[in-house]
XYZ file of C-alpha atoms in Angstrom:
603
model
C 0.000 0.000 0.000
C 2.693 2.204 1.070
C 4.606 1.487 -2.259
C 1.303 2.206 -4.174
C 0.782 5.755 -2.632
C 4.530 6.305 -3.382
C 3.954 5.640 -7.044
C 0.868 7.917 -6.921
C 2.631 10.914 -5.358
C 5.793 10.264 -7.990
C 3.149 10.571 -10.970
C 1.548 13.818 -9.288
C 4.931 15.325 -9.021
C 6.120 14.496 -12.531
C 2.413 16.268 -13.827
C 3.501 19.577 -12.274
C 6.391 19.707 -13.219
C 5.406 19.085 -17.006
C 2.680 21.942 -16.045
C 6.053 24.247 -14.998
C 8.547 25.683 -17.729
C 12.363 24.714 -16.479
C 12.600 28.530 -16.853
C 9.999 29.564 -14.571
C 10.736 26.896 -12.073
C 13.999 28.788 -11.466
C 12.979 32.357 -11.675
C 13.960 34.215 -8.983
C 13.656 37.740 -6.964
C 17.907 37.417 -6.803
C 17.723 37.717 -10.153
C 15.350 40.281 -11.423
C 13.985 40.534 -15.209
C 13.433 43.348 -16.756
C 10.879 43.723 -19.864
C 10.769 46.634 -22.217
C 8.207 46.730 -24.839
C 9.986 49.011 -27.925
C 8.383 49.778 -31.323
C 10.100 51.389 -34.005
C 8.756 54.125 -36.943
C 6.244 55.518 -35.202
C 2.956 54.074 -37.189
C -0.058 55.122 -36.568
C -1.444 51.501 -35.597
C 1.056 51.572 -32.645
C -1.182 53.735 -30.492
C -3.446 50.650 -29.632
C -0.465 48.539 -28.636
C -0.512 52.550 -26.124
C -3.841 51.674 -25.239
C -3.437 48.139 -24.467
C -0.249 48.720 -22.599
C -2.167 51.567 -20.552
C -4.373 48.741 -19.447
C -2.042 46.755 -17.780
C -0.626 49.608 -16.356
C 2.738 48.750 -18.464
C 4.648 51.511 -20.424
C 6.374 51.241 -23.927
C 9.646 52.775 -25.823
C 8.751 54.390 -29.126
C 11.257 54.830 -31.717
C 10.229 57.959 -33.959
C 11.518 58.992 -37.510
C 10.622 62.492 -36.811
C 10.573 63.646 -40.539
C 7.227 61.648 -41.099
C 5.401 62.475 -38.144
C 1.941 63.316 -39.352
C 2.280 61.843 -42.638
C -0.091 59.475 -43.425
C -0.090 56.632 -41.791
C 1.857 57.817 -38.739
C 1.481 59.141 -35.499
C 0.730 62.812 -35.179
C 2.690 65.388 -32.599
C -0.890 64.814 -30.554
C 0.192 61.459 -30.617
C 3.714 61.515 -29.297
C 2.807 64.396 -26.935
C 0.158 61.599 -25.216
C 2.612 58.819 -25.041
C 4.912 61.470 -23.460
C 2.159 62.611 -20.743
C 1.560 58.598 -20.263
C 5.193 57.556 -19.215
C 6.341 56.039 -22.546
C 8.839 57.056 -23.530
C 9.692 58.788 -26.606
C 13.480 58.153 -28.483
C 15.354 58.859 -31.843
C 15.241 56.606 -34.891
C 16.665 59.107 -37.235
C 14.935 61.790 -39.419
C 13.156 59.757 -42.503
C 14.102 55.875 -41.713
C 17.635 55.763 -43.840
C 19.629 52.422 -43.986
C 22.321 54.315 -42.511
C 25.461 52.195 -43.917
C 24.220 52.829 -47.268
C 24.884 56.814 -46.562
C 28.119 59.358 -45.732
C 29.620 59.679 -42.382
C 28.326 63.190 -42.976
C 24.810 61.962 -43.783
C 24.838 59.203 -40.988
C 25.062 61.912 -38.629
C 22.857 64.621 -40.089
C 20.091 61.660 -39.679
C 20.864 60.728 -36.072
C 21.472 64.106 -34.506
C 18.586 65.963 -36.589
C 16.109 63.835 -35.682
C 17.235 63.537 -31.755
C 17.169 67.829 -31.946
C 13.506 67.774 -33.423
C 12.290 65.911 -30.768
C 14.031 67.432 -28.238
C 12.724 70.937 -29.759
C 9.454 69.175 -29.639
C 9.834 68.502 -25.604
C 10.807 64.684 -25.061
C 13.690 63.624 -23.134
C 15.738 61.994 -26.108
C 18.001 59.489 -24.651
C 17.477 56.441 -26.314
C 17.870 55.236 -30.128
C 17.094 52.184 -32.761
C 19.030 51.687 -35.473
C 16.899 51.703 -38.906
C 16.589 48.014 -40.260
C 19.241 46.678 -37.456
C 21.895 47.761 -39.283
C 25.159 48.908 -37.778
C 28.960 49.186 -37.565
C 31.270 50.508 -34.892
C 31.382 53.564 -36.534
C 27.529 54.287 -36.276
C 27.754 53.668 -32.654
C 30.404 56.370 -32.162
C 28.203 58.837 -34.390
C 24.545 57.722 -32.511
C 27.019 58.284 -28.650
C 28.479 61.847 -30.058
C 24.902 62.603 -31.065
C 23.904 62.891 -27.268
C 22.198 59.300 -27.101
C 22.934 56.845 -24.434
C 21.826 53.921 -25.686
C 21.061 52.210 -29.086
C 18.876 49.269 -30.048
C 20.119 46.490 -32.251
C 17.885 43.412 -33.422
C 18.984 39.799 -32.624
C 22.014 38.061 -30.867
C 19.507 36.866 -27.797
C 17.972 33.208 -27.592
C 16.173 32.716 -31.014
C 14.411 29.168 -31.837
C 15.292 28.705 -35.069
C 18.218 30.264 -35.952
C 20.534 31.413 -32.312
C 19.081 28.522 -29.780
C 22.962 28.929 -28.141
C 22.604 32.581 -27.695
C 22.538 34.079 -24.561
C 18.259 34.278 -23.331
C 18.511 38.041 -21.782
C 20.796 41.249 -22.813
C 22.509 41.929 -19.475
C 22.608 45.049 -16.843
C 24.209 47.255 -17.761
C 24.504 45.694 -21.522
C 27.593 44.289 -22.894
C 27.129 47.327 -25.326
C 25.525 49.942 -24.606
C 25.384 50.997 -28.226
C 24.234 47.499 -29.419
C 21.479 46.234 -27.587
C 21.016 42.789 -27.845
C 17.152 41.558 -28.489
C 15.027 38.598 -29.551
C 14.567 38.651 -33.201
C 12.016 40.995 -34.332
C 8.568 39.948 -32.893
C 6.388 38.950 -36.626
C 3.116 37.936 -37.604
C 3.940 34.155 -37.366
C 5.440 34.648 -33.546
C 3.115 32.887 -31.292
C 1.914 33.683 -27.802
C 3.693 30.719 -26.717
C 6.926 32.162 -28.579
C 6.857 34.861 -26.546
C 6.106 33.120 -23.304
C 8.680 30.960 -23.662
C 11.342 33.642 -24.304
C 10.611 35.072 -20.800
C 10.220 32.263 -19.334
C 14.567 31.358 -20.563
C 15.278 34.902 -19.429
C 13.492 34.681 -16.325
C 16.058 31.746 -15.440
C 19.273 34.626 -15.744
C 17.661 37.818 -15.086
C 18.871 40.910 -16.597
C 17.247 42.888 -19.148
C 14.834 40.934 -22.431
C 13.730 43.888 -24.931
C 11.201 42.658 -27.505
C 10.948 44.799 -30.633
C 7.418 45.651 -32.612
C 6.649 47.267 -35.589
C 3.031 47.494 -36.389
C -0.309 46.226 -34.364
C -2.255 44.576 -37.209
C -5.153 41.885 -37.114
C -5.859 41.566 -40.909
C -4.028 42.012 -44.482
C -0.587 42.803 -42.316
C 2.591 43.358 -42.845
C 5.434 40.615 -41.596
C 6.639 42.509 -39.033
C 3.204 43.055 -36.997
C 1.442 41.661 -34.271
C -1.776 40.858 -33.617
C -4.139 43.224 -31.046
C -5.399 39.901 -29.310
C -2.213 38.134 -29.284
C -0.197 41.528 -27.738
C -3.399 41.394 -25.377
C -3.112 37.823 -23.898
C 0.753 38.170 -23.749
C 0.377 40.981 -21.253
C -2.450 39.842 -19.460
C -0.041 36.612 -19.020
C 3.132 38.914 -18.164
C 1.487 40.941 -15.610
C 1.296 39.515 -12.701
C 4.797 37.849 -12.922
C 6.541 40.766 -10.997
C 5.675 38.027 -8.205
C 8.847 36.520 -9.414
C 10.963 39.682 -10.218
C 9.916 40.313 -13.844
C 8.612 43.805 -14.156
C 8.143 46.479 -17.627
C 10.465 49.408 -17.744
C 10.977 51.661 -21.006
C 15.109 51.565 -22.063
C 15.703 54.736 -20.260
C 14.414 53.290 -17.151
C 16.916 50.217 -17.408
C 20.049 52.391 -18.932
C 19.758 55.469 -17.034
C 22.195 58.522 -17.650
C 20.710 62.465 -17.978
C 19.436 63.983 -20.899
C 22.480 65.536 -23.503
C 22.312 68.700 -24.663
C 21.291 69.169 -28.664
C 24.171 68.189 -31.144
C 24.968 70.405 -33.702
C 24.395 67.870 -37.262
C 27.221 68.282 -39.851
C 26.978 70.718 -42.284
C 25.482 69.676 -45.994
C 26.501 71.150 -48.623
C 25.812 74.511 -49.203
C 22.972 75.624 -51.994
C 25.029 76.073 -54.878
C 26.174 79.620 -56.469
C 24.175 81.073 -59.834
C 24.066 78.584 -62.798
C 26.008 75.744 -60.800
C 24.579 72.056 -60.887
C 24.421 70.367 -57.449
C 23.323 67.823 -58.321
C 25.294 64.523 -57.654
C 26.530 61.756 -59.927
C 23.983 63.772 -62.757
C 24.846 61.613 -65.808
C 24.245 57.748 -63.473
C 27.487 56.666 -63.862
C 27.764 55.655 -60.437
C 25.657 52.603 -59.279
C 24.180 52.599 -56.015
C 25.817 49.995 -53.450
C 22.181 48.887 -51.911
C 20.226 48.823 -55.504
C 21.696 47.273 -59.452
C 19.284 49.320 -60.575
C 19.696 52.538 -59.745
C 22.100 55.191 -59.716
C 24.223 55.830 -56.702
C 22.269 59.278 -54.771
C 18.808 58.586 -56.579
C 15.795 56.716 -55.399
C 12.478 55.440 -57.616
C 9.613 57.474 -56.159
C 6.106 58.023 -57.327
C 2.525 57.171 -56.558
C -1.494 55.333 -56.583
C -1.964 52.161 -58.120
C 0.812 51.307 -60.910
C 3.281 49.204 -62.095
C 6.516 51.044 -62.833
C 9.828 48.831 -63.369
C 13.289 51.139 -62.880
C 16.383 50.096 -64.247
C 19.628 51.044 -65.934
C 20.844 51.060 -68.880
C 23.088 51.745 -71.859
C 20.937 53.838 -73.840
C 22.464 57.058 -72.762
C 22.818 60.371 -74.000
C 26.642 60.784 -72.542
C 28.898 58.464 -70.459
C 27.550 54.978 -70.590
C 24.670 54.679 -68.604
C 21.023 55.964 -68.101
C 17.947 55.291 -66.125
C 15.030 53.522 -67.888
C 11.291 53.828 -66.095
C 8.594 51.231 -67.916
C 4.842 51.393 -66.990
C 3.573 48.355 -67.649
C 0.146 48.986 -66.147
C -1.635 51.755 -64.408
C -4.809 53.024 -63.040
C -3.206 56.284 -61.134
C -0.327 57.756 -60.059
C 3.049 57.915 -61.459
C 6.896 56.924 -61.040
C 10.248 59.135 -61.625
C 13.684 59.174 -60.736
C 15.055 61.517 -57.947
C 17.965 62.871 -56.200
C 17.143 60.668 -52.517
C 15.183 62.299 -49.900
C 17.875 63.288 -47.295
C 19.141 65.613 -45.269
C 21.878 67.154 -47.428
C 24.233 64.321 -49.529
C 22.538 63.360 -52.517
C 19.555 66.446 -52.311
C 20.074 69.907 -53.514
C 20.461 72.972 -50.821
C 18.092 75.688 -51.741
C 17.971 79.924 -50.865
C 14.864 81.686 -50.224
C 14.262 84.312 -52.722
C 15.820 82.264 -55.572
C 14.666 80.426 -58.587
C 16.310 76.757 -60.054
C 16.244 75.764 -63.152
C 15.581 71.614 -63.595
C 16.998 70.057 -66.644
C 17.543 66.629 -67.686
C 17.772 65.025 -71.338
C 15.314 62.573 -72.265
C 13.343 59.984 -74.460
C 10.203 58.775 -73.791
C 7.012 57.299 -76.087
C 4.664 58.960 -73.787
C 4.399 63.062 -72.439
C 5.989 63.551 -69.094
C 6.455 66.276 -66.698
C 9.033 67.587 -63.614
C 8.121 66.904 -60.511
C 9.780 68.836 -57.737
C 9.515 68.342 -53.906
C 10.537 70.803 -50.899
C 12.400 69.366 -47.387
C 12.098 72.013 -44.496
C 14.788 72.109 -41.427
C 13.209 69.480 -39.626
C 14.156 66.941 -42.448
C 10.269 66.686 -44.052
C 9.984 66.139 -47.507
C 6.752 67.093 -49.299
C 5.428 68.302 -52.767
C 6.017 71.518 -53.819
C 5.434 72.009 -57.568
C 5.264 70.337 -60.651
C 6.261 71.778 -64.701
C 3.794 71.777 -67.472
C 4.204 68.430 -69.683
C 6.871 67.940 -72.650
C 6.046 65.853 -75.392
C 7.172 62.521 -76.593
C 10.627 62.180 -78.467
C 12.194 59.609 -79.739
C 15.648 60.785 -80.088
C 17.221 62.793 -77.108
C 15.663 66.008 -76.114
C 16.420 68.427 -73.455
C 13.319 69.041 -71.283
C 13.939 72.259 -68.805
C 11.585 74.455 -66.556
C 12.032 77.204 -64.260
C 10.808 76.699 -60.535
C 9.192 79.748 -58.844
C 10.528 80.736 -55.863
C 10.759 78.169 -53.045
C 8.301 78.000 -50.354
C 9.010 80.203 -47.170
C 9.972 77.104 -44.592
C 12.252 75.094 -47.620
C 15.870 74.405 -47.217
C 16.057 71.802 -50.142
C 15.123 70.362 -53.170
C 14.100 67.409 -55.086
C 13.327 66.588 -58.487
C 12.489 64.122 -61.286
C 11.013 63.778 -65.026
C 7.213 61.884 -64.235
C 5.901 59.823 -66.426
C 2.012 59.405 -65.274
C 1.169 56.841 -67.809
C 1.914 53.302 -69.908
C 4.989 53.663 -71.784
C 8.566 53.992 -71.426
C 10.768 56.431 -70.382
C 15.013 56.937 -70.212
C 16.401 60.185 -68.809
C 20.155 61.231 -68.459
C 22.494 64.223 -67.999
C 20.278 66.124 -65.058
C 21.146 69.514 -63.430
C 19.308 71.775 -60.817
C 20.971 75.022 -60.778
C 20.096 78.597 -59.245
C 19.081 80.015 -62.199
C 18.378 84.508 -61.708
C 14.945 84.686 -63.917
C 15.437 88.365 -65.249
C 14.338 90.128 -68.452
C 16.086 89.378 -71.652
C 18.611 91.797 -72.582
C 17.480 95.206 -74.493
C 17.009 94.171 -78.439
C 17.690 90.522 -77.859
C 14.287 87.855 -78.578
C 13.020 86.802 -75.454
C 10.587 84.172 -76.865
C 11.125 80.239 -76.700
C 11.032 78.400 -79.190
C 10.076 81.590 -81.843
C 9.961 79.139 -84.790
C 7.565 77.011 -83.514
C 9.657 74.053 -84.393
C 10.115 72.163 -80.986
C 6.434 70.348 -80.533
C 4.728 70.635 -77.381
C 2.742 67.749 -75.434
C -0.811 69.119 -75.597
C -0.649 69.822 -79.851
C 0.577 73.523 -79.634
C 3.965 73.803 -80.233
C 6.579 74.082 -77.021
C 5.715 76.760 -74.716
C 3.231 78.240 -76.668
C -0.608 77.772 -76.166
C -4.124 79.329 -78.267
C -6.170 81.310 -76.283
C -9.152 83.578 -76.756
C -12.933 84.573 -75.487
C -16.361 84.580 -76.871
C -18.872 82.153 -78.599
C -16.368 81.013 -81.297
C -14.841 77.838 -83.135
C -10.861 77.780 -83.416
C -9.397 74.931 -84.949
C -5.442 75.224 -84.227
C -3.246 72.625 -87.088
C 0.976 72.768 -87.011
C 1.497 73.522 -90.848
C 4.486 73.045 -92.854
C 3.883 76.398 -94.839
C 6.918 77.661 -92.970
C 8.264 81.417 -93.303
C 11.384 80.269 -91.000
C 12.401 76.281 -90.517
C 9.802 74.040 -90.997
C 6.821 74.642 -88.860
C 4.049 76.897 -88.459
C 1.200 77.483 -86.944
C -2.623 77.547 -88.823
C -5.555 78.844 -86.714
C -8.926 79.172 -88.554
C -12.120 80.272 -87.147
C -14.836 78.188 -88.794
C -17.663 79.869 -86.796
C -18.161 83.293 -84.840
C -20.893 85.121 -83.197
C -18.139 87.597 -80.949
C -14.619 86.729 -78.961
C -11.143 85.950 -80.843
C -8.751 83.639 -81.065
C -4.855 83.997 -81.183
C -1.445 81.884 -80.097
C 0.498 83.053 -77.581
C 3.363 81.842 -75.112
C 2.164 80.141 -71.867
C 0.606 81.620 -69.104
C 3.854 82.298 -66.568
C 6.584 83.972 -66.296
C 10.839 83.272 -66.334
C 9.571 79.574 -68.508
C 7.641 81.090 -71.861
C 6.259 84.042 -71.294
C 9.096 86.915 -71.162
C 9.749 88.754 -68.029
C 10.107 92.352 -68.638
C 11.296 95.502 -67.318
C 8.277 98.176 -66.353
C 9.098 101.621 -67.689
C 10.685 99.856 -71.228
C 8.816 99.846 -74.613
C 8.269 96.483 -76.656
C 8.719 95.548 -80.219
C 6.541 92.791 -81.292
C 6.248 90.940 -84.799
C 5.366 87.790 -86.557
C 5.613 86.500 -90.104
C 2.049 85.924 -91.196
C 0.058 85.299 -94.349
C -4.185 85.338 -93.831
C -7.267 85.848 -95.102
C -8.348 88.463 -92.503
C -7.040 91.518 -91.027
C -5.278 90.791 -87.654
C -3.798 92.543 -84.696
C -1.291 92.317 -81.284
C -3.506 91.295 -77.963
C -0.903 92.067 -75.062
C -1.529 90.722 -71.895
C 0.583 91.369 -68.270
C 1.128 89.677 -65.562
C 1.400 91.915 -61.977
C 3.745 90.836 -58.950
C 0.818 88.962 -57.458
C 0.860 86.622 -60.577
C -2.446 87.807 -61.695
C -2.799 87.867 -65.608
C -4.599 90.850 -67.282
C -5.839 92.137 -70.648
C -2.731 95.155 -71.463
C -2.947 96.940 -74.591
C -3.369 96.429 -78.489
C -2.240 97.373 -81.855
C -3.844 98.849 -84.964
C -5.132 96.249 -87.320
C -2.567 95.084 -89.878
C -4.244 93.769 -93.919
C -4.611 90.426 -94.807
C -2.169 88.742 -96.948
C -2.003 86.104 -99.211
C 1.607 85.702 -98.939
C 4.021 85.686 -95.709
C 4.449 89.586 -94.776
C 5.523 90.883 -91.114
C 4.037 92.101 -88.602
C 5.415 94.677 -86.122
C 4.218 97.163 -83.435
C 5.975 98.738 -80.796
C 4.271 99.118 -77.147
C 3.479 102.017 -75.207
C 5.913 101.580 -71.914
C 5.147 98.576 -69.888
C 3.301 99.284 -66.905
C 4.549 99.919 -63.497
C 3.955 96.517 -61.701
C 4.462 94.458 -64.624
C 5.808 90.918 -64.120
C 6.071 89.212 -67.590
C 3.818 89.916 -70.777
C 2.622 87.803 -73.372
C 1.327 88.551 -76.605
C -0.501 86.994 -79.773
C -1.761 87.578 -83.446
C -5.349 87.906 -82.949
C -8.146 86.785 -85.197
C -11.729 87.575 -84.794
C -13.674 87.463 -88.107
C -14.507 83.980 -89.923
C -11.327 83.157 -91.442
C -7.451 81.507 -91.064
C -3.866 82.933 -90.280
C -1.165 81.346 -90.204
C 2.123 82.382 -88.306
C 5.968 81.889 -87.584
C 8.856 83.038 -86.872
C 7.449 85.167 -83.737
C 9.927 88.233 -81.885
C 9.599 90.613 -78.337
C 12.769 92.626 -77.645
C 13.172 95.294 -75.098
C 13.531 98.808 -76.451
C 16.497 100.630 -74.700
């Protein structure tokens, strides 16, 4: 009987202890476990892994890429300014998410320290950082230390399942490095509650310090790196009430310590570049880029909506030997270009206030296209600021180039890139952004582009010129080869008219078609013409607001069967006056057709 009971009590035993981990069994108060919850980019979805947190009375480190704060998609300055007030705790991740040993030294540290000033401007205690994608060198640790940080977070080297089962099952106190903090492997989709568990559980068995990294909180349609709401829920339920046995939740700062640093001064980037000087780098794509075949070293693929746009290089190119090929294969919106990389100063162009840049790259594409251009402001945000009117296809090199207006008040630099917005291919080489003065043409020089009409614009009117008119009227516009100069010209015909005109005239701006001018100054306009009706100059000005307005115009000049020229000199251009721009005008049933068109200042 005795035996039997013996048996009994052996069988009990060897049930609980298959009901115990070997890990918890030997967790201990003499050897303490801390557990910090970190999450890195700062997505919007993070804020219920806040919530959930908040309900277990548990606090969180949150890695920030302060350039993207209130982008879409991420966390607002609301946001970070609530996890703040909560007791999580707010640290650096650099500006706009860089793999940092793809950049400069220079540009490594403009991205740690910038970002660790923002928020620091912004009212957070900034001691703690995560390096972008995990990646690091001992370099990168000396620039994220000398940046004021006293800590940063790695990914890996602790106790791993499948791939580091003989590493080490906590990061130690203080760590081994400081500047390499040792975690679990990045907590996924797959990850299971009994994953995590059972990671404690080991580190319980040491002590010492077990951060888990997150990305995103996600329940359907997620990305790799997320975590289900439920899952994150049961895990702290589960974790909670294990400070019974020494484990407890502390952000990084509360396990590294150390006082806040003082702001770093970032390295300088380059400065904006002096009148008619390209800064732009590696401009003809000779260089590759060390992270991406295709693509030129300096340049990223960027674009938007709902395409499919494949980037590559290749040989086609207008000098050196390479170029940059963009194919749409298939699109319902949106569009893809090449441009300089969104960053704090290396590969990006330095702008001035109060100046205007001139874009410029050489091209081919089957398709019309356009220049994009984006603004960054001090704080490292990059956003839209402007785009050029479209050029039309080519087939052989052409040189597409627009004038920016002057930058908006908070931008410190530039971006740029030739857009193609639908199916078709295009290859671009030889760029250049340069400060480019926009001032009036000098006295008795032609101020128009293309005056011949011969370069073809992508909307059927040739380059930089456009028809225009008012009133209840039919134009029909057709490029003619009835040339008086090269080998194109310009047929309007009115086929219909109750009142209104019709004329062509350079494009509605000013610096890009339409000629800037000097108030005070007389004008001299002509055009070659031959028509069945008698014509005359419309003038229109544009003030310093960049309002457009009907100016002046001259006395009628005959019809002609044959190519005679027209010519009429202004009265002085108005005080105020921007730019002008100016057109043959039509306004009886009829056709004219023009070339060869002229404005020069009068001294």
């Amino acid at each position: 009987m005795k035996k039997a009971l013996s048996s009994l009590f052996a069988a009990v035993l060897a049930g609980a202890v298959l009901l115990i981990s070997p890990g918890a069994a030997q967790a201990s108060l003499a050897n303490p476990l801390a557990v910090s919850f970190t999450f890195d980019d700062g997505v919007a979805d993070q804020l219920a892994a806040q919530d959930l947190l908040e309900q277990h009375g548990m606090v969180g480190t949150f890695y920030i890429n302060s350039a993207l704060i209130g982008q879409t998609s991420y966390m607002t300055r609301t946001d970070l300014d609530n996890l703040a007030t909560s007791g999580h705790e707010i640290g650096g991740h650099t500006a706009t998410h860089q793999d940092l040993l793809t950049l400069a030294s220079g540009e490594q540290n403009r991205q740690i320290c910038t970002d660790r000033n923002t928020l620091l401007s912004w009212g957070f205690d900034v001691t703690s950082f995560a390096y972008p994608f995990a990646n690091l060198d001992a370099g990168l640790e000396t620039t994220t230390q000398n940046c004021g940080y006293n800590s940063a977070r790695a990914v890996g080297d602790l106790y791993d399942a499948t791939d580091c089962d003989d590493c080490d099952p906590a990061e130690t106190v203080p760590p081994l490095d400081p500047y390499a903090i040792r975690t679990p492997d990045d907590v996924e989709v797959t990850t299971t509650l009994a994953e995590l568990k059972d990671l404690v559980e080991r580190a319980e068995v040491t002590g010492g310090w077990l951060p888990f990294n997150f990305h995103h909180i996600c329940d359907a349609g997620c990305p790799a790196e997320s975590i289900p709401a439920s899952v994150l829920d049961d895990f702290l339920t589960w974790l909670a009430p294990r400070t019974s046995i020494g484990t407890t939740v502390k952000t990084v700062h509360q396990v590294i310590g150390g006082s806040v640093a003082a702001a770093v001064t970032p390295a300088a980037a380059l400065a904006p570049g002096d009148p008619e000087v390209n800064t732009v780098r590696n401009p003809s794509l000779e260089d590759v880029s060390p992270s991406d075949p295709n693509l030129p070293d300096c340049w990223q693929s960027a674009g938007y909506g709902d395409n499919t746009a494949v980037q590559t290089r290749v040989t086609d190119a207008h000098t050196g030997t390479y170029a940059s090929q963009i194919q749409v294969t298939a699109r319902t919106d949106g569009d893809a270009k090449l441009i300089p990389r969104f960053d704090l100063g290396a590969c990006s162009s330095q702008i001035d206030q109060g100046r205007t840049y001139q874009v410029s790259t050489w091209y081919k594409s089957d398709v019309p296209v356009f220049f994009t251009l984006y603004q960054r402001n001090a704080l490292g945000q990059w956003s839209y600021w402007t785009q050029s009117p479209p050029f039309a296809p080519s087939a052989t090199w052409r040189q597409a180039s627009w004038n920016s207006p002057e930058p908006p008040a908070t931008a410190v630099a530039a971006s740029f890139g030739l857009t193609i917005d639908s199916v078709g291919t295009l290859v671009t080489d030889d760029y250049s952004f340069a400060d480019h003065p926009l001032a009036p043409a000098p006295d008795g020089v032609n101020a128009l582009v293309n005056p011949s009409l011969e370069t073809p614009g992508a909307d059927g009117f040739p380059a930089c010129w456009t028809g225009t008119g008012y009133g209840d009227n039919t134009p029909v516009w057709t490029q003619v080869t009835d040339a008086a100069d090269g080998t194109n010209a310009q047929k309007l015909e009115l086929t219909a008219r109750t009142d209104g005109d019709a004329k062509l005239i350079p494009g509605w701006d000013s610096g890009n078609c339409a000629p800037l001018v000097t108030p005070g100054k007389t004008l001299t306009v002509s055009v070659s013409y031959h028509g069945t009706q008698p014509t005359f100059f419309t003038l229109y000005r544009q003030d310093g607001s960049g309002n457009w307005s009907w100016w002046t115009q001259s006395p009628p000049f005959a019809a002609s069967a044959t190519y005679t020229t027209a010519s009429w000199t202004t009265p002085a251009v108005p005080t105020g006056t921007r730019a002008v721009t100016f057109g043959l005008t039509l306004d009886a049933v009829g056709e004219v057709t023009t070339d060869n068109y002229s404005l020069v200042s009068n001294p």
